[in-house]
mmCIF file of C-alpha atoms and ligand atoms in Angstrom:
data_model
loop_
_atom_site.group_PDB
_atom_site.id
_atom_site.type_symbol
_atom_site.label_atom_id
_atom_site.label_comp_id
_atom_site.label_asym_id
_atom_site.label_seq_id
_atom_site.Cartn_x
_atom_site.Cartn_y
_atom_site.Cartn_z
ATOM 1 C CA UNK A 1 -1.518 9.381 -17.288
ATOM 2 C CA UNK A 2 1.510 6.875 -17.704
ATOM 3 C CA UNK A 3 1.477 6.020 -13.457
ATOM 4 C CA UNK A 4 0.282 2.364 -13.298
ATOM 5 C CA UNK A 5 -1.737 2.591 -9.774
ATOM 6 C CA UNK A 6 -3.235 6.183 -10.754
ATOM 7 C CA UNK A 7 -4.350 4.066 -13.589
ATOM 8 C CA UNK A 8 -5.601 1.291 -10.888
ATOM 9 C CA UNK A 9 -7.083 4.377 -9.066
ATOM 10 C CA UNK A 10 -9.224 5.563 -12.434
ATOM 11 C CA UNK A 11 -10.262 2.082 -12.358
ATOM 12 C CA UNK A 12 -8.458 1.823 -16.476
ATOM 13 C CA UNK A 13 -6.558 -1.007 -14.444
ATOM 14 C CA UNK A 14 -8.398 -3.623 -12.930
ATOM 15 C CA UNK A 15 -7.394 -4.989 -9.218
ATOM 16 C CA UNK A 16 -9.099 -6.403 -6.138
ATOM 17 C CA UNK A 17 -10.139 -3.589 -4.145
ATOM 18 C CA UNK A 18 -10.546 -4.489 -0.568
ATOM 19 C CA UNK A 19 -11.258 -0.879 0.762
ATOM 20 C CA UNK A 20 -11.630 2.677 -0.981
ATOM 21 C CA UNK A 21 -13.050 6.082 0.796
ATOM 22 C CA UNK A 22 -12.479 9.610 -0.842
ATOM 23 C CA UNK A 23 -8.643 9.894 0.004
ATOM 24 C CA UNK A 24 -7.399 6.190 -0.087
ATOM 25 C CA UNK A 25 -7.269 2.985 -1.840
ATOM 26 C CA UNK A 26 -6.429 -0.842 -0.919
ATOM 27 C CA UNK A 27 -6.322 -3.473 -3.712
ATOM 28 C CA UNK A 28 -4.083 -6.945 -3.563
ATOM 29 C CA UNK A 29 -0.969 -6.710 -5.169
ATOM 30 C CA UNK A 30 -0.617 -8.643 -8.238
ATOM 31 C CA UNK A 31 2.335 -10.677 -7.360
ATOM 32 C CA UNK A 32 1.918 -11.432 -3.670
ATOM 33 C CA UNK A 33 5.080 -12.026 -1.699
ATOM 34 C CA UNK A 34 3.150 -13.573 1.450
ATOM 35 C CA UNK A 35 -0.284 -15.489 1.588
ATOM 36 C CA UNK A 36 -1.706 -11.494 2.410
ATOM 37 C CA UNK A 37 -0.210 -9.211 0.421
ATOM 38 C CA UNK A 38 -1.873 -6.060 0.078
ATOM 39 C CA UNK A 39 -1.205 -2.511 -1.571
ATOM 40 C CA UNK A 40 -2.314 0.843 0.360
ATOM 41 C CA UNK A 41 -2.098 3.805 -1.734
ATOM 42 C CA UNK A 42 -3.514 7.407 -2.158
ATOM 43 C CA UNK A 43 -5.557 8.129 -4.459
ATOM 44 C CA UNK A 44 -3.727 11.254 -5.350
ATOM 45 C CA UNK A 45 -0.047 10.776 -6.731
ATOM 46 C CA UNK A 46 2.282 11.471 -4.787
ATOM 47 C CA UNK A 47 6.000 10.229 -5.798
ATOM 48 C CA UNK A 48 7.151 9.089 -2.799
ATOM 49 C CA UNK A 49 7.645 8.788 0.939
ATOM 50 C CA UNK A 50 10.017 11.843 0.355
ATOM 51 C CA UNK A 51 7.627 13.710 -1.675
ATOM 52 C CA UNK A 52 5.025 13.741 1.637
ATOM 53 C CA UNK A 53 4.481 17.568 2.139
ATOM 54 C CA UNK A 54 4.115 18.603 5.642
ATOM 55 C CA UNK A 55 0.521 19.002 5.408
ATOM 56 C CA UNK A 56 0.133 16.031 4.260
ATOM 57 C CA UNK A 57 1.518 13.553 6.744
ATOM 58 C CA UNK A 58 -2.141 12.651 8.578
ATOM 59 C CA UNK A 59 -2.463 10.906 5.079
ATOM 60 C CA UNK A 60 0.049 8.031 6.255
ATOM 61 C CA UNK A 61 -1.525 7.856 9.623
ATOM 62 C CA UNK A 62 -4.884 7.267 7.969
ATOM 63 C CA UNK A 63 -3.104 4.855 5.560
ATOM 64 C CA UNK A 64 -1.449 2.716 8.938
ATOM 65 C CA UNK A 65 -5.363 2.528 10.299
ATOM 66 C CA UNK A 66 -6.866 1.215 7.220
ATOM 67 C CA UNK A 67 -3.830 -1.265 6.814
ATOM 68 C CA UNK A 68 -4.606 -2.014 10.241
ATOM 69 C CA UNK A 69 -8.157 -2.895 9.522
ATOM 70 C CA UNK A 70 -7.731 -4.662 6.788
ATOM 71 C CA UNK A 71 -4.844 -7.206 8.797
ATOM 72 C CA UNK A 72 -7.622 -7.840 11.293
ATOM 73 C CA UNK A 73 -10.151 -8.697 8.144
ATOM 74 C CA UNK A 74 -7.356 -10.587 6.866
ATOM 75 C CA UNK A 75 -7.142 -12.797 10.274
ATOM 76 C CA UNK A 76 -3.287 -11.832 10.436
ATOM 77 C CA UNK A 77 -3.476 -9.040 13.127
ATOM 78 C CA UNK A 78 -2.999 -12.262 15.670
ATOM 79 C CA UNK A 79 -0.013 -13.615 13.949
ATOM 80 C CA UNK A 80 1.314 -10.489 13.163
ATOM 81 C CA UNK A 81 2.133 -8.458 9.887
ATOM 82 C CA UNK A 82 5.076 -6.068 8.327
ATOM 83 C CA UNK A 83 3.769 -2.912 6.587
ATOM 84 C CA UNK A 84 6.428 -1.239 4.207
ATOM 85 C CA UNK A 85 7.131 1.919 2.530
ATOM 86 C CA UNK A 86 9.884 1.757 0.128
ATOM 87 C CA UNK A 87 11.087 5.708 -0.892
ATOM 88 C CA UNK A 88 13.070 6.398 -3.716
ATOM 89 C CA UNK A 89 15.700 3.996 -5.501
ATOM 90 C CA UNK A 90 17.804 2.719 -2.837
ATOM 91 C CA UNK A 91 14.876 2.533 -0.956
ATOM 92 C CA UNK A 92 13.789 -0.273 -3.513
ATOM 93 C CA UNK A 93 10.892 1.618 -4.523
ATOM 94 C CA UNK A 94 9.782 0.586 -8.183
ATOM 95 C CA UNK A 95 6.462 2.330 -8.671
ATOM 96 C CA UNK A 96 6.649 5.795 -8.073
ATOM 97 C CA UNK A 97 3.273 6.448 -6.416
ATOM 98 C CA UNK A 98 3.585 6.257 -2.692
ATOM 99 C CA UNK A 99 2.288 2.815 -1.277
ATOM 100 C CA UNK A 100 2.345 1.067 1.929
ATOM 101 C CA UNK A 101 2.729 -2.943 1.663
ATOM 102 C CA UNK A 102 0.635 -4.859 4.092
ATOM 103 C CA UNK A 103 2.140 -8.536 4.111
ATOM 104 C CA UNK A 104 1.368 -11.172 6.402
ATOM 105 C CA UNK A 105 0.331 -14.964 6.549
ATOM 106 C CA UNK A 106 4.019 -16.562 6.785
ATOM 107 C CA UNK A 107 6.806 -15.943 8.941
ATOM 108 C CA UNK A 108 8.640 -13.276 7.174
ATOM 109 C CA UNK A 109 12.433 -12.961 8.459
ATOM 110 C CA UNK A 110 13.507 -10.745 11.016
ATOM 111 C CA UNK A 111 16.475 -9.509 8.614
ATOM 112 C CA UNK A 112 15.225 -6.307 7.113
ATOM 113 C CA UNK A 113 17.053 -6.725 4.242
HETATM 114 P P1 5GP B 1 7.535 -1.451 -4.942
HETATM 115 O O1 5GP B 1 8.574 -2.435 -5.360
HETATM 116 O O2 5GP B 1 7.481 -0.230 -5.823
HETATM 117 O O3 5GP B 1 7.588 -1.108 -3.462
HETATM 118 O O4 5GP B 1 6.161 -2.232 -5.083
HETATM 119 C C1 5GP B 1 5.339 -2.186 -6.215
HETATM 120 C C2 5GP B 1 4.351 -3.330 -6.074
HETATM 121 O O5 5GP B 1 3.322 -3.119 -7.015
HETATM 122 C C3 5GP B 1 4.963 -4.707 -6.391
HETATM 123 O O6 5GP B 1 4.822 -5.561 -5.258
HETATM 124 C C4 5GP B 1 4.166 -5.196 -7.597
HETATM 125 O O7 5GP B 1 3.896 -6.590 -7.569
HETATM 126 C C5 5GP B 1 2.908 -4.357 -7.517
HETATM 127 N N1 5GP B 1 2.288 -4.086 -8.800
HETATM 128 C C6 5GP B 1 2.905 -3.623 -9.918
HETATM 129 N N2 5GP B 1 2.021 -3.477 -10.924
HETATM 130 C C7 5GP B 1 0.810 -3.849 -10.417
HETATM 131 C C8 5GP B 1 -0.512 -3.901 -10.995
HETATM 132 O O8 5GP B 1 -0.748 -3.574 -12.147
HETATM 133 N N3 5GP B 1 -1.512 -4.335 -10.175
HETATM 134 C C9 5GP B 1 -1.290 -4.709 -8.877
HETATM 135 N N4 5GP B 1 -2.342 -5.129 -8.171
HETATM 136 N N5 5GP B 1 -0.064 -4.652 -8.311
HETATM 137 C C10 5GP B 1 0.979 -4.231 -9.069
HETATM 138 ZN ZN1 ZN B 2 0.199 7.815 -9.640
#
């Protein structure tokens, strides 16, 4: 198993896990971007945002809740927050296992890019 976060999932790489149920997990990222800076993931690999089967798609819903919860724990939710999903290599994606960033605590720009 060479994929760093289904390493971080098997626990062989340690994080800060701030939520985990059977399907999904939530750890900080280790080189924050924003005071709140926070990885959600599944816990089974998929590549990418691309790579989403059909079936599959309540996953990201599920994923948007939890990243939801965790802004409120994170007393952003007021002052707002950007989640991400970077697919693929123009996308800027540079760990292929699907994740959703959760930043907040500054004012991040309104340029996308
Ligand atoms: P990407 O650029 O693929 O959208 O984001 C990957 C993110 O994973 C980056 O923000 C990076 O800091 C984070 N990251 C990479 N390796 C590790 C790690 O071993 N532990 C944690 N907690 N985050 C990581
Ligand atoms: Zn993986």
């Amino acid at each position: 198993m060479d994929c760093i976060f289904c390493q971080i999932v098997a626990g062989k790489i340690p994080s800060q896990v701030l939520y985990q149920d059977e399907e999904v997990l939530a750890f900080r990222d280790i080189n924050p971007a924003a005071p709140t800076h926070v990885l959600v993931i599944p816990k089974k690999h998929i590549d990418s945002l691309a790579d989403v089967a059909d079936e599959e798609t309540p996953l990201i819903g599920r994923m948007v809740k939890i990243a939801n919860r965790i802004a409120r724990e994170e007393k952003v939710a007021e002052s707002g927050y950007r989640l991400i999903i970077s697919s693929g290599k123009d996308g800027g994606q540079v760990v292929p296992h699907l994740h959703m960033h959760l930043l907040g605590g500054r004012n991040l720009s309104s340029k996308l890019c």
